[in-house]
mmCIF file with all atom_site columns, C-alpha atoms in Angstrom:
data_model
loop_
_atom_site.group_PDB
_atom_site.id
_atom_site.type_symbol
_atom_site.label_atom_id
_atom_site.label_alt_id
_atom_site.label_comp_id
_atom_site.label_asym_id
_atom_site.label_entity_id
_atom_site.label_seq_id
_atom_site.pdbx_PDB_ins_code
_atom_site.Cartn_x
_atom_site.Cartn_y
_atom_site.Cartn_z
_atom_site.occupancy
_atom_site.B_iso_or_equiv
_atom_site.pdbx_formal_charge
_atom_site.auth_seq_id
_atom_site.auth_comp_id
_atom_site.auth_asym_id
_atom_site.auth_atom_id
_atom_site.pdbx_PDB_model_num
ATOM 1   C CA . MET M 1 1   ? -31.505 -2.382 46.028 1.00 0.00 ? 1   MET M CA 1
ATOM 2   C CA . GLU M 1 2   ? -31.003 -5.284 43.608 1.00 0.00 ? 2   GLU M CA 1
ATOM 3   C CA . ASP M 1 3   ? -31.371 -4.773 39.886 1.00 0.00 ? 3   ASP M CA 1
ATOM 4   C CA . GLY M 1 4   ? -32.854 -8.223 39.459 1.00 0.00 ? 4   GLY M CA 1
ATOM 5   C CA . GLY M 1 5   ? -30.353 -9.059 36.742 1.00 0.00 ? 5   GLY M CA 1
ATOM 6   C CA . GLN M 1 6   ? -31.849 -6.515 34.372 1.00 0.00 ? 6   GLN M CA 1
ATOM 7   C CA . GLY M 1 7   ? -29.622 -4.642 31.929 1.00 0.00 ? 7   GLY M CA 1
ATOM 8   C CA . HIS M 1 8   ? -29.802 -1.309 33.719 1.00 0.00 ? 8   HIS M CA 1
ATOM 9   C CA . VAL M 1 9   ? -28.205 0.324  36.735 1.00 0.00 ? 9   VAL M CA 1
ATOM 10  C CA . ALA M 1 10  ? -29.991 0.005  40.082 1.00 0.00 ? 10  ALA M CA 1
ATOM 11  C CA . ARG M 1 11  ? -31.809 3.064  41.354 1.00 0.00 ? 11  ARG M CA 1
ATOM 12  C CA . GLN M 1 12  ? -29.793 3.836  44.470 1.00 0.00 ? 12  GLN M CA 1
ATOM 13  C CA . GLU M 1 13  ? -28.053 6.664  46.263 1.00 0.00 ? 13  GLU M CA 1
ATOM 14  C CA . PHE M 1 14  ? -24.637 5.786  44.839 1.00 0.00 ? 14  PHE M CA 1
ATOM 15  C CA . LYS M 1 15  ? -24.448 6.881  41.215 1.00 0.00 ? 15  LYS M CA 1
ATOM 16  C CA . TYR M 1 16  ? -21.766 5.604  38.902 1.00 0.00 ? 16  TYR M CA 1
ATOM 17  C CA . ARG M 1 17  ? -19.946 8.368  37.032 1.00 0.00 ? 17  ARG M CA 1
ATOM 18  C CA . ILE M 1 18  ? -19.383 7.958  33.307 1.00 0.00 ? 18  ILE M CA 1
ATOM 19  C CA . LEU M 1 19  ? -17.297 10.253 31.105 1.00 0.00 ? 19  LEU M CA 1
ATOM 20  C CA . VAL M 1 20  ? -18.324 10.400 27.426 1.00 0.00 ? 20  VAL M CA 1
ATOM 21  C CA . VAL M 1 21  ? -15.680 11.788 25.035 1.00 0.00 ? 21  VAL M CA 1
ATOM 22  C CA . ASP M 1 22  ? -16.625 12.542 21.414 1.00 0.00 ? 22  ASP M CA 1
ATOM 23  C CA . ASP M 1 23  ? -16.097 15.503 19.097 1.00 0.00 ? 23  ASP M CA 1
ATOM 24  C CA . ASP M 1 24  ? -19.554 15.019 17.538 1.00 0.00 ? 24  ASP M CA 1
ATOM 25  C CA . PRO M 1 25  ? -22.020 16.908 19.793 1.00 0.00 ? 25  PRO M CA 1
ATOM 26  C CA . ILE M 1 26  ? -25.010 14.860 18.602 1.00 0.00 ? 26  ILE M CA 1
ATOM 27  C CA . ILE M 1 27  ? -23.363 11.530 19.433 1.00 0.00 ? 27  ILE M CA 1
ATOM 28  C CA . ARG M 1 28  ? -21.992 12.928 22.682 1.00 0.00 ? 28  ARG M CA 1
ATOM 29  C CA . GLU M 1 29  ? -25.335 14.229 23.930 1.00 0.00 ? 29  GLU M CA 1
ATOM 30  C CA . THR M 1 30  ? -27.301 11.206 22.702 1.00 0.00 ? 30  THR M CA 1
ATOM 31  C CA . ALA M 1 31  ? -25.027 8.849  24.619 1.00 0.00 ? 31  ALA M CA 1
ATOM 32  C CA . ALA M 1 32  ? -25.291 11.087 27.682 1.00 0.00 ? 32  ALA M CA 1
ATOM 33  C CA . LEU M 1 33  ? -29.103 11.029 27.554 1.00 0.00 ? 33  LEU M CA 1
ATOM 34  C CA . ILE M 1 34  ? -29.210 7.231  27.191 1.00 0.00 ? 34  ILE M CA 1
ATOM 35  C CA . LEU M 1 35  ? -26.894 6.751  30.167 1.00 0.00 ? 35  LEU M CA 1
ATOM 36  C CA . ALA M 1 36  ? -28.571 9.400  32.328 1.00 0.00 ? 36  ALA M CA 1
ATOM 37  C CA . SER M 1 37  ? -31.959 7.756  31.728 1.00 0.00 ? 37  SER M CA 1
ATOM 38  C CA . GLN M 1 38  ? -30.612 4.683  33.538 1.00 0.00 ? 38  GLN M CA 1
ATOM 39  C CA . GLY M 1 39  ? -29.449 6.631  36.586 1.00 0.00 ? 39  GLY M CA 1
ATOM 40  C CA . TYR M 1 40  ? -25.805 7.226  35.698 1.00 0.00 ? 40  TYR M CA 1
ATOM 41  C CA . GLU M 1 41  ? -24.082 10.536 36.452 1.00 0.00 ? 41  GLU M CA 1
ATOM 42  C CA . VAL M 1 42  ? -22.689 11.631 33.085 1.00 0.00 ? 42  VAL M CA 1
ATOM 43  C CA . ARG M 1 43  ? -20.015 14.152 32.125 1.00 0.00 ? 43  ARG M CA 1
ATOM 44  C CA . THR M 1 44  ? -19.025 14.932 28.542 1.00 0.00 ? 44  THR M CA 1
ATOM 45  C CA . SER M 1 45  ? -15.899 16.208 26.774 1.00 0.00 ? 45  SER M CA 1
ATOM 46  C CA . GLU M 1 46  ? -15.275 17.134 23.140 1.00 0.00 ? 46  GLU M CA 1
ATOM 47  C CA . ASP M 1 47  ? -11.688 15.814 22.894 1.00 0.00 ? 47  ASP M CA 1
ATOM 48  C CA . GLY M 1 48  ? -8.841  14.244 24.845 1.00 0.00 ? 48  GLY M CA 1
ATOM 49  C CA . PHE M 1 49  ? -7.590  17.497 26.368 1.00 0.00 ? 49  PHE M CA 1
ATOM 50  C CA . ALA M 1 50  ? -11.061 18.401 27.647 1.00 0.00 ? 50  ALA M CA 1
ATOM 51  C CA . ALA M 1 51  ? -11.354 14.887 29.077 1.00 0.00 ? 51  ALA M CA 1
ATOM 52  C CA . LEU M 1 52  ? -8.104  15.327 31.026 1.00 0.00 ? 52  LEU M CA 1
ATOM 53  C CA . VAL M 1 53  ? -9.492  18.544 32.516 1.00 0.00 ? 53  VAL M CA 1
ATOM 54  C CA . ASN M 1 54  ? -12.579 16.595 33.601 1.00 0.00 ? 54  ASN M CA 1
ATOM 55  C CA . LEU M 1 55  ? -10.364 13.958 35.214 1.00 0.00 ? 55  LEU M CA 1
ATOM 56  C CA . ARG M 1 56  ? -8.668  16.610 37.362 1.00 0.00 ? 56  ARG M CA 1
ATOM 57  C CA . TYR M 1 57  ? -11.867 17.288 39.264 1.00 0.00 ? 57  TYR M CA 1
ATOM 58  C CA . ALA M 1 58  ? -13.648 13.937 39.446 1.00 0.00 ? 58  ALA M CA 1
ATOM 59  C CA . LEU M 1 59  ? -12.545 10.452 38.453 1.00 0.00 ? 59  LEU M CA 1
ATOM 60  C CA . PRO M 1 60  ? -15.234 8.571  36.537 1.00 0.00 ? 60  PRO M CA 1
ATOM 61  C CA . ASP M 1 61  ? -16.030 4.912  37.084 1.00 0.00 ? 61  ASP M CA 1
ATOM 62  C CA . LEU M 1 62  ? -15.982 4.315  33.329 1.00 0.00 ? 62  LEU M CA 1
ATOM 63  C CA . ILE M 1 63  ? -14.943 6.179  30.165 1.00 0.00 ? 63  ILE M CA 1
ATOM 64  C CA . ILE M 1 64  ? -16.587 5.942  26.741 1.00 0.00 ? 64  ILE M CA 1
ATOM 65  C CA . SER M 1 65  ? -14.404 7.522  24.072 1.00 0.00 ? 65  SER M CA 1
ATOM 66  C CA . ASP M 1 66  ? -14.383 8.050  20.325 1.00 0.00 ? 66  ASP M CA 1
ATOM 67  C CA . LEU M 1 67  ? -11.040 7.271  18.686 1.00 0.00 ? 67  LEU M CA 1
ATOM 68  C CA . ARG M 1 68  ? -10.821 9.931  15.958 1.00 0.00 ? 68  ARG M CA 1
ATOM 69  C CA . MET M 1 69  ? -10.928 13.423 17.473 1.00 0.00 ? 69  MET M CA 1
ATOM 70  C CA . PRO M 1 70  ? -9.026  16.688 16.850 1.00 0.00 ? 70  PRO M CA 1
ATOM 71  C CA . ASN M 1 71  ? -6.342  18.061 19.209 1.00 0.00 ? 71  ASN M CA 1
ATOM 72  C CA . MET M 1 72  ? -5.909  14.814 21.177 1.00 0.00 ? 72  MET M CA 1
ATOM 73  C CA . SER M 1 73  ? -7.281  11.601 19.703 1.00 0.00 ? 73  SER M CA 1
ATOM 74  C CA . GLY M 1 74  ? -8.943  8.807  21.612 1.00 0.00 ? 74  GLY M CA 1
ATOM 75  C CA . PHE M 1 75  ? -5.886  6.622  21.017 1.00 0.00 ? 75  PHE M CA 1
ATOM 76  C CA . GLU M 1 76  ? -3.653  9.101  22.865 1.00 0.00 ? 76  GLU M CA 1
ATOM 77  C CA . LEU M 1 77  ? -6.241  9.678  25.601 1.00 0.00 ? 77  LEU M CA 1
ATOM 78  C CA . LEU M 1 78  ? -6.615  5.952  26.280 1.00 0.00 ? 78  LEU M CA 1
ATOM 79  C CA . SER M 1 79  ? -2.836  5.576  26.440 1.00 0.00 ? 79  SER M CA 1
ATOM 80  C CA . ILE M 1 80  ? -2.702  8.258  29.144 1.00 0.00 ? 80  ILE M CA 1
ATOM 81  C CA . VAL M 1 81  ? -5.656  6.784  31.036 1.00 0.00 ? 81  VAL M CA 1
ATOM 82  C CA . ARG M 1 82  ? -4.042  3.337  31.033 1.00 0.00 ? 82  ARG M CA 1
ATOM 83  C CA . ARG M 1 83  ? -0.833  4.759  32.529 1.00 0.00 ? 83  ARG M CA 1
ATOM 84  C CA . ARG M 1 84  ? -2.371  7.099  35.095 1.00 0.00 ? 84  ARG M CA 1
ATOM 85  C CA . PHE M 1 85  ? -5.695  5.450  35.942 1.00 0.00 ? 85  PHE M CA 1
ATOM 86  C CA . PRO M 1 86  ? -5.412  1.734  35.093 1.00 0.00 ? 86  PRO M CA 1
ATOM 87  C CA . GLN M 1 87  ? -8.386  0.912  37.328 1.00 0.00 ? 87  GLN M CA 1
ATOM 88  C CA . ILE M 1 88  ? -10.870 2.812  35.116 1.00 0.00 ? 88  ILE M CA 1
ATOM 89  C CA . PRO M 1 89  ? -12.538 0.611  32.458 1.00 0.00 ? 89  PRO M CA 1
ATOM 90  C CA . VAL M 1 90  ? -12.827 2.076  28.972 1.00 0.00 ? 90  VAL M CA 1
ATOM 91  C CA . ILE M 1 91  ? -15.177 1.515  26.035 1.00 0.00 ? 91  ILE M CA 1
ATOM 92  C CA . ALA M 1 92  ? -13.828 2.735  22.680 1.00 0.00 ? 92  ALA M CA 1
ATOM 93  C CA . ILE M 1 93  ? -16.240 3.688  19.894 1.00 0.00 ? 93  ILE M CA 1
ATOM 94  C CA . SER M 1 94  ? -15.427 4.376  16.241 1.00 0.00 ? 94  SER M CA 1
ATOM 95  C CA . GLY M 1 95  ? -16.924 4.036  12.790 1.00 0.00 ? 95  GLY M CA 1
ATOM 96  C CA . GLU M 1 96  ? -13.574 3.589  11.039 1.00 0.00 ? 96  GLU M CA 1
ATOM 97  C CA . PHE M 1 97  ? -12.819 0.040  12.150 1.00 0.00 ? 97  PHE M CA 1
ATOM 98  C CA . HIS M 1 98  ? -14.424 -3.398 11.960 1.00 0.00 ? 98  HIS M CA 1
ATOM 99  C CA . ALA M 1 99  ? -16.393 -4.814 14.880 1.00 0.00 ? 99  ALA M CA 1
ATOM 100 C CA . GLU M 1 100 ? -13.236 -6.291 16.441 1.00 0.00 ? 100 GLU M CA 1
ATOM 101 C CA . GLY M 1 101 ? -11.627 -2.853 16.678 1.00 0.00 ? 101 GLY M CA 1
ATOM 102 C CA . PRO M 1 102 ? -8.053  -1.794 15.795 1.00 0.00 ? 102 PRO M CA 1
ATOM 103 C CA . ILE M 1 103 ? -5.143  -4.024 16.792 1.00 0.00 ? 103 ILE M CA 1
ATOM 104 C CA . GLY M 1 104 ? -3.502  -3.064 20.088 1.00 0.00 ? 104 GLY M CA 1
ATOM 105 C CA . LEU M 1 105 ? -6.363  -0.849 21.244 1.00 0.00 ? 105 LEU M CA 1
ATOM 106 C CA . LEU M 1 106 ? -5.981  0.061  24.935 1.00 0.00 ? 106 LEU M CA 1
ATOM 107 C CA . ALA M 1 107 ? -9.642  -0.435 25.822 1.00 0.00 ? 107 ALA M CA 1
ATOM 108 C CA . ASP M 1 108 ? -11.736 -3.021 27.644 1.00 0.00 ? 108 ASP M CA 1
ATOM 109 C CA . ALA M 1 109 ? -14.398 -3.090 24.926 1.00 0.00 ? 109 ALA M CA 1
ATOM 110 C CA . PHE M 1 110 ? -15.003 -1.759 21.422 1.00 0.00 ? 110 PHE M CA 1
ATOM 111 C CA . LEU M 1 111 ? -18.284 -0.783 19.765 1.00 0.00 ? 111 LEU M CA 1
ATOM 112 C CA . GLN M 1 112 ? -18.623 0.164  16.114 1.00 0.00 ? 112 GLN M CA 1
ATOM 113 C CA . LYS M 1 113 ? -20.521 3.392  15.486 1.00 0.00 ? 113 LYS M CA 1
ATOM 114 C CA . GLY M 1 114 ? -23.820 2.605  13.824 1.00 0.00 ? 114 GLY M CA 1
ATOM 115 C CA . GLY M 1 115 ? -23.372 -1.087 14.555 1.00 0.00 ? 115 GLY M CA 1
ATOM 116 C CA . TYR M 1 116 ? -24.827 -1.358 18.055 1.00 0.00 ? 116 TYR M CA 1
ATOM 117 C CA . ARG M 1 117 ? -28.108 -0.666 19.815 1.00 0.00 ? 117 ARG M CA 1
ATOM 118 C CA . PRO M 1 118 ? -28.502 1.388  23.026 1.00 0.00 ? 118 PRO M CA 1
ATOM 119 C CA . GLU M 1 119 ? -29.271 -1.819 24.934 1.00 0.00 ? 119 GLU M CA 1
ATOM 120 C CA . GLN M 1 120 ? -25.916 -3.263 23.889 1.00 0.00 ? 120 GLN M CA 1
ATOM 121 C CA . LEU M 1 121 ? -24.089 -0.175 25.136 1.00 0.00 ? 121 LEU M CA 1
ATOM 122 C CA . LEU M 1 122 ? -25.929 -0.291 28.474 1.00 0.00 ? 122 LEU M CA 1
ATOM 123 C CA . ALA M 1 123 ? -25.239 -4.010 28.871 1.00 0.00 ? 123 ALA M CA 1
ATOM 124 C CA . LYS M 1 124 ? -21.517 -3.533 28.201 1.00 0.00 ? 124 LYS M CA 1
ATOM 125 C CA . VAL M 1 125 ? -21.359 -0.596 30.637 1.00 0.00 ? 125 VAL M CA 1
ATOM 126 C CA . LEU M 1 126 ? -23.040 -2.657 33.364 1.00 0.00 ? 126 LEU M CA 1
ATOM 127 C CA . GLU M 1 127 ? -20.748 -5.626 32.723 1.00 0.00 ? 127 GLU M CA 1
ATOM 128 C CA . LEU M 1 128 ? -17.562 -3.539 33.038 1.00 0.00 ? 128 LEU M CA 1
ATOM 129 C CA . LEU M 1 129 ? -18.779 -1.682 36.127 1.00 0.00 ? 129 LEU M CA 1
ATOM 130 C CA . ARG M 1 130 ? -19.521 -4.955 37.894 1.00 0.00 ? 130 ARG M CA 1
ATOM 131 C CA . LEU M 1 131 ? -15.989 -6.170 37.178 1.00 0.00 ? 131 LEU M CA 1
ATOM 132 C CA . SER M 1 132 ? -14.193 -2.944 38.123 1.00 0.00 ? 132 SER M CA 1
ATOM 133 C CA . PRO M 1 133 ? -13.122 -1.946 41.664 1.00 0.00 ? 133 PRO M CA 1
ATOM 134 C CA . MET M 1 134 ? -15.051 0.673  43.619 1.00 0.00 ? 134 MET M CA 1
ATOM 135 C CA . ARG M 1 135 ? -14.203 4.270  42.784 1.00 0.00 ? 135 ARG M CA 1
ATOM 136 C CA . PRO M 1 136 ? -11.262 5.551  44.917 1.00 0.00 ? 136 PRO M CA 1
ATOM 137 C CA . SER M 1 137 ? -12.236 8.044  47.604 1.00 0.00 ? 137 SER M CA 1
ATOM 138 C CA . ILE M 1 138 ? -9.352  10.380 46.780 1.00 0.00 ? 138 ILE M CA 1
ATOM 139 C CA . VAL M 1 139 ? -9.430  11.901 43.308 1.00 0.00 ? 139 VAL M CA 1
ATOM 140 C CA . LYS M 1 140 ? -5.764  12.749 42.965 1.00 0.00 ? 140 LYS M CA 1
ATOM 141 C CA . SER M 1 141 ? -2.870  13.532 45.263 1.00 0.00 ? 141 SER M CA 1
ATOM 142 C CA . ASP M 1 142 ? -0.544  16.442 44.607 1.00 0.00 ? 142 ASP M CA 1
ATOM 143 C CA . ILE M 1 143 ? 1.912   15.691 41.834 1.00 0.00 ? 143 ILE M CA 1
ATOM 144 C CA . ALA M 1 144 ? 5.559   15.944 42.840 1.00 0.00 ? 144 ALA M CA 1
ATOM 145 C CA . PRO M 1 145 ? 7.648   18.516 40.969 1.00 0.00 ? 145 PRO M CA 1
ATOM 146 C CA . VAL M 1 146 ? 9.676   17.427 37.963 1.00 0.00 ? 146 VAL M CA 1
ATOM 147 C CA . TRP M 1 147 ? 13.464  17.458 38.302 1.00 0.00 ? 147 TRP M CA 1
ATOM 148 C CA . THR M 1 148 ? 15.241  18.655 35.170 1.00 0.00 ? 148 THR M CA 1
ATOM 149 C CA . PRO M 1 149 ? 18.950  19.290 34.495 1.00 0.00 ? 149 PRO M CA 1
ATOM 150 C CA . THR M 1 150 ? 20.309  22.655 33.393 1.00 0.00 ? 150 THR M CA 1
ATOM 151 C CA . THR M 1 151 ? 21.140  23.290 29.745 1.00 0.00 ? 151 THR M CA 1
ATOM 152 C CA . ASP M 1 152 ? 23.380  25.655 27.804 1.00 0.00 ? 152 ASP M CA 1
ATOM 153 C CA . THR M 1 153 ? 20.580  26.800 25.502 1.00 0.00 ? 153 THR M CA 1
ATOM 154 C CA . GLY M 1 154 ? 18.642  28.928 27.991 1.00 0.00 ? 154 GLY M CA 1
ATOM 155 C CA . TYR M 1 155 ? 15.577  26.707 27.561 1.00 0.00 ? 155 TYR M CA 1
ATOM 156 C CA . LEU M 1 156 ? 14.335  23.578 29.316 1.00 0.00 ? 156 LEU M CA 1
ATOM 157 C CA . VAL M 1 157 ? 12.246  20.752 27.895 1.00 0.00 ? 157 VAL M CA 1
ATOM 158 C CA . LEU M 1 158 ? 9.573   19.595 30.337 1.00 0.00 ? 158 LEU M CA 1
ATOM 159 C CA . THR M 1 159 ? 7.094   16.723 30.127 1.00 0.00 ? 159 THR M CA 1
ATOM 160 C CA . CYS M 1 160 ? 3.615   17.511 31.397 1.00 0.00 ? 160 CYS M CA 1
ATOM 161 C CA . GLN M 1 161 ? 2.422   14.962 33.964 1.00 0.00 ? 161 GLN M CA 1
ATOM 162 C CA . GLU M 1 162 ? -1.172  15.563 32.909 1.00 0.00 ? 162 GLU M CA 1
ATOM 163 C CA . CYS M 1 163 ? -1.117  15.019 29.113 1.00 0.00 ? 163 CYS M CA 1
ATOM 164 C CA . LEU M 1 164 ? 2.379   13.431 28.894 1.00 0.00 ? 164 LEU M CA 1
ATOM 165 C CA . ARG M 1 165 ? 3.444   15.783 26.081 1.00 0.00 ? 165 ARG M CA 1
ATOM 166 C CA . SER M 1 166 ? 6.741   17.678 26.062 1.00 0.00 ? 166 SER M CA 1
ATOM 167 C CA . PHE M 1 167 ? 7.212   21.423 25.675 1.00 0.00 ? 167 PHE M CA 1
ATOM 168 C CA . SER M 1 168 ? 10.012  23.974 26.091 1.00 0.00 ? 168 SER M CA 1
ATOM 169 C CA . CYS M 1 169 ? 10.156  26.941 28.461 1.00 0.00 ? 169 CYS M CA 1
ATOM 170 C CA . PRO M 1 170 ? 12.747  29.587 29.408 1.00 0.00 ? 170 PRO M CA 1
ATOM 171 C CA . GLN M 1 171 ? 15.293  28.426 31.945 1.00 0.00 ? 171 GLN M CA 1
ATOM 172 C CA . PRO M 1 172 ? 14.873  30.262 35.297 1.00 0.00 ? 172 PRO M CA 1
ATOM 173 C CA . GLU M 1 173 ? 17.884  32.079 36.718 1.00 0.00 ? 173 GLU M CA 1
ATOM 174 C CA . ASN M 1 174 ? 17.802  30.575 40.207 1.00 0.00 ? 174 ASN M CA 1
ATOM 175 C CA . SER M 1 175 ? 18.319  26.812 40.150 1.00 0.00 ? 175 SER M CA 1
ATOM 176 C CA . ASP M 1 176 ? 17.553  26.370 43.877 1.00 0.00 ? 176 ASP M CA 1
ATOM 177 C CA . GLU M 1 177 ? 13.932  27.535 43.749 1.00 0.00 ? 177 GLU M CA 1
ATOM 178 C CA . LEU M 1 178 ? 10.795  25.638 42.830 1.00 0.00 ? 178 LEU M CA 1
ATOM 179 C CA . SER M 1 179 ? 9.601   26.977 39.472 1.00 0.00 ? 179 SER M CA 1
ATOM 180 C CA . SER M 1 180 ? 6.532   26.412 37.341 1.00 0.00 ? 180 SER M CA 1
ATOM 181 C CA . ALA M 1 181 ? 5.502   26.674 33.696 1.00 0.00 ? 181 ALA M CA 1
ATOM 182 C CA . GLU M 1 182 ? 2.190   26.266 31.907 1.00 0.00 ? 182 GLU M CA 1
ATOM 183 C CA . CYS M 1 183 ? 1.927   23.300 29.555 1.00 0.00 ? 183 CYS M CA 1
ATOM 184 C CA . LEU M 1 184 ? 1.533   24.612 26.017 1.00 0.00 ? 184 LEU M CA 1
ATOM 185 C CA . HIS M 1 185 ? -0.776  21.717 25.149 1.00 0.00 ? 185 HIS M CA 1
ATOM 186 C CA . CYS M 1 186 ? -3.297  21.372 27.991 1.00 0.00 ? 186 CYS M CA 1
ATOM 187 C CA . GLY M 1 187 ? -2.620  24.427 30.173 1.00 0.00 ? 187 GLY M CA 1
ATOM 188 C CA . THR M 1 188 ? -1.657  22.457 33.287 1.00 0.00 ? 188 THR M CA 1
ATOM 189 C CA . GLU M 1 189 ? 0.837   24.079 35.665 1.00 0.00 ? 189 GLU M CA 1
ATOM 190 C CA . VAL M 1 190 ? 4.006   21.971 35.699 1.00 0.00 ? 190 VAL M CA 1
ATOM 191 C CA . ARG M 1 191 ? 6.200   22.516 38.750 1.00 0.00 ? 191 ARG M CA 1
ATOM 192 C CA . PHE M 1 192 ? 9.881   21.743 38.396 1.00 0.00 ? 192 PHE M CA 1
ATOM 193 C CA . LEU M 1 193 ? 13.271  21.989 40.089 1.00 0.00 ? 193 LEU M CA 1
ATOM 194 C CA . ARG M 1 194 ? 16.356  22.725 38.028 1.00 0.00 ? 194 ARG M CA 1
ATOM 195 C CA . GLY M 1 195 ? 19.465  20.751 38.918 1.00 0.00 ? 195 GLY M CA 1
ATOM 196 C CA . ARG M 1 196 ? 22.949  22.149 38.731 1.00 0.00 ? 196 ARG M CA 1
ATOM 197 C CA . THR M 1 197 ? 25.418  20.653 36.293 1.00 0.00 ? 197 THR M CA 1
ATOM 198 C CA . PRO M 1 198 ? 28.369  19.156 38.216 1.00 0.00 ? 198 PRO M CA 1
ATOM 199 C CA . LYS M 1 199 ? 31.667  20.919 37.613 1.00 0.00 ? 199 LYS M CA 1
ATOM 200 C CA . LYS M 1 200 ? 34.417  18.858 36.026 1.00 0.00 ? 200 LYS M CA 1
ATOM 201 C CA . LYS M 1 201 ? 37.420  18.299 38.234 1.00 0.00 ? 201 LYS M CA 1
#
């Protein structure tokens, strides 16, 4: 079904998924209602960590994110999205910057809070969706375990493959077994193998 060039999504069986990330519940739910009224499937998250949890279960076709949020800001979230899911277009929204947005922002578009109308948001969403590739059929393959060398401290420093933050955990006794630890930041299980330190000859 054609949309006739109108600034709204076509009413069809395939629904584009949009993830809205904002710590303000009023802004979050208002944006969700506007998008849902045009036939989009909308999910919402209150910060970057909650957004990463959402991404584990279903990849969106587009992300709309605030930049200033507690726990994990929109800047950090967009950096992770660009590394892990470069095919997903992103619209950044903030009231702290001019209409051009902050320098070096990792987003495809920027809208200033209070400076745009709902029609402008919908038009930008439609424009980016038309330019982006079709959603991949597979959400995410299993992540390979991290390899980490042994240490003399009794603790290891691991980097979470989900939120890309580092954390420490006790060093397991057996270096030949696959081990796991929970990320202290986002709660993701990080699997790892501990390598043996070569003996000096």
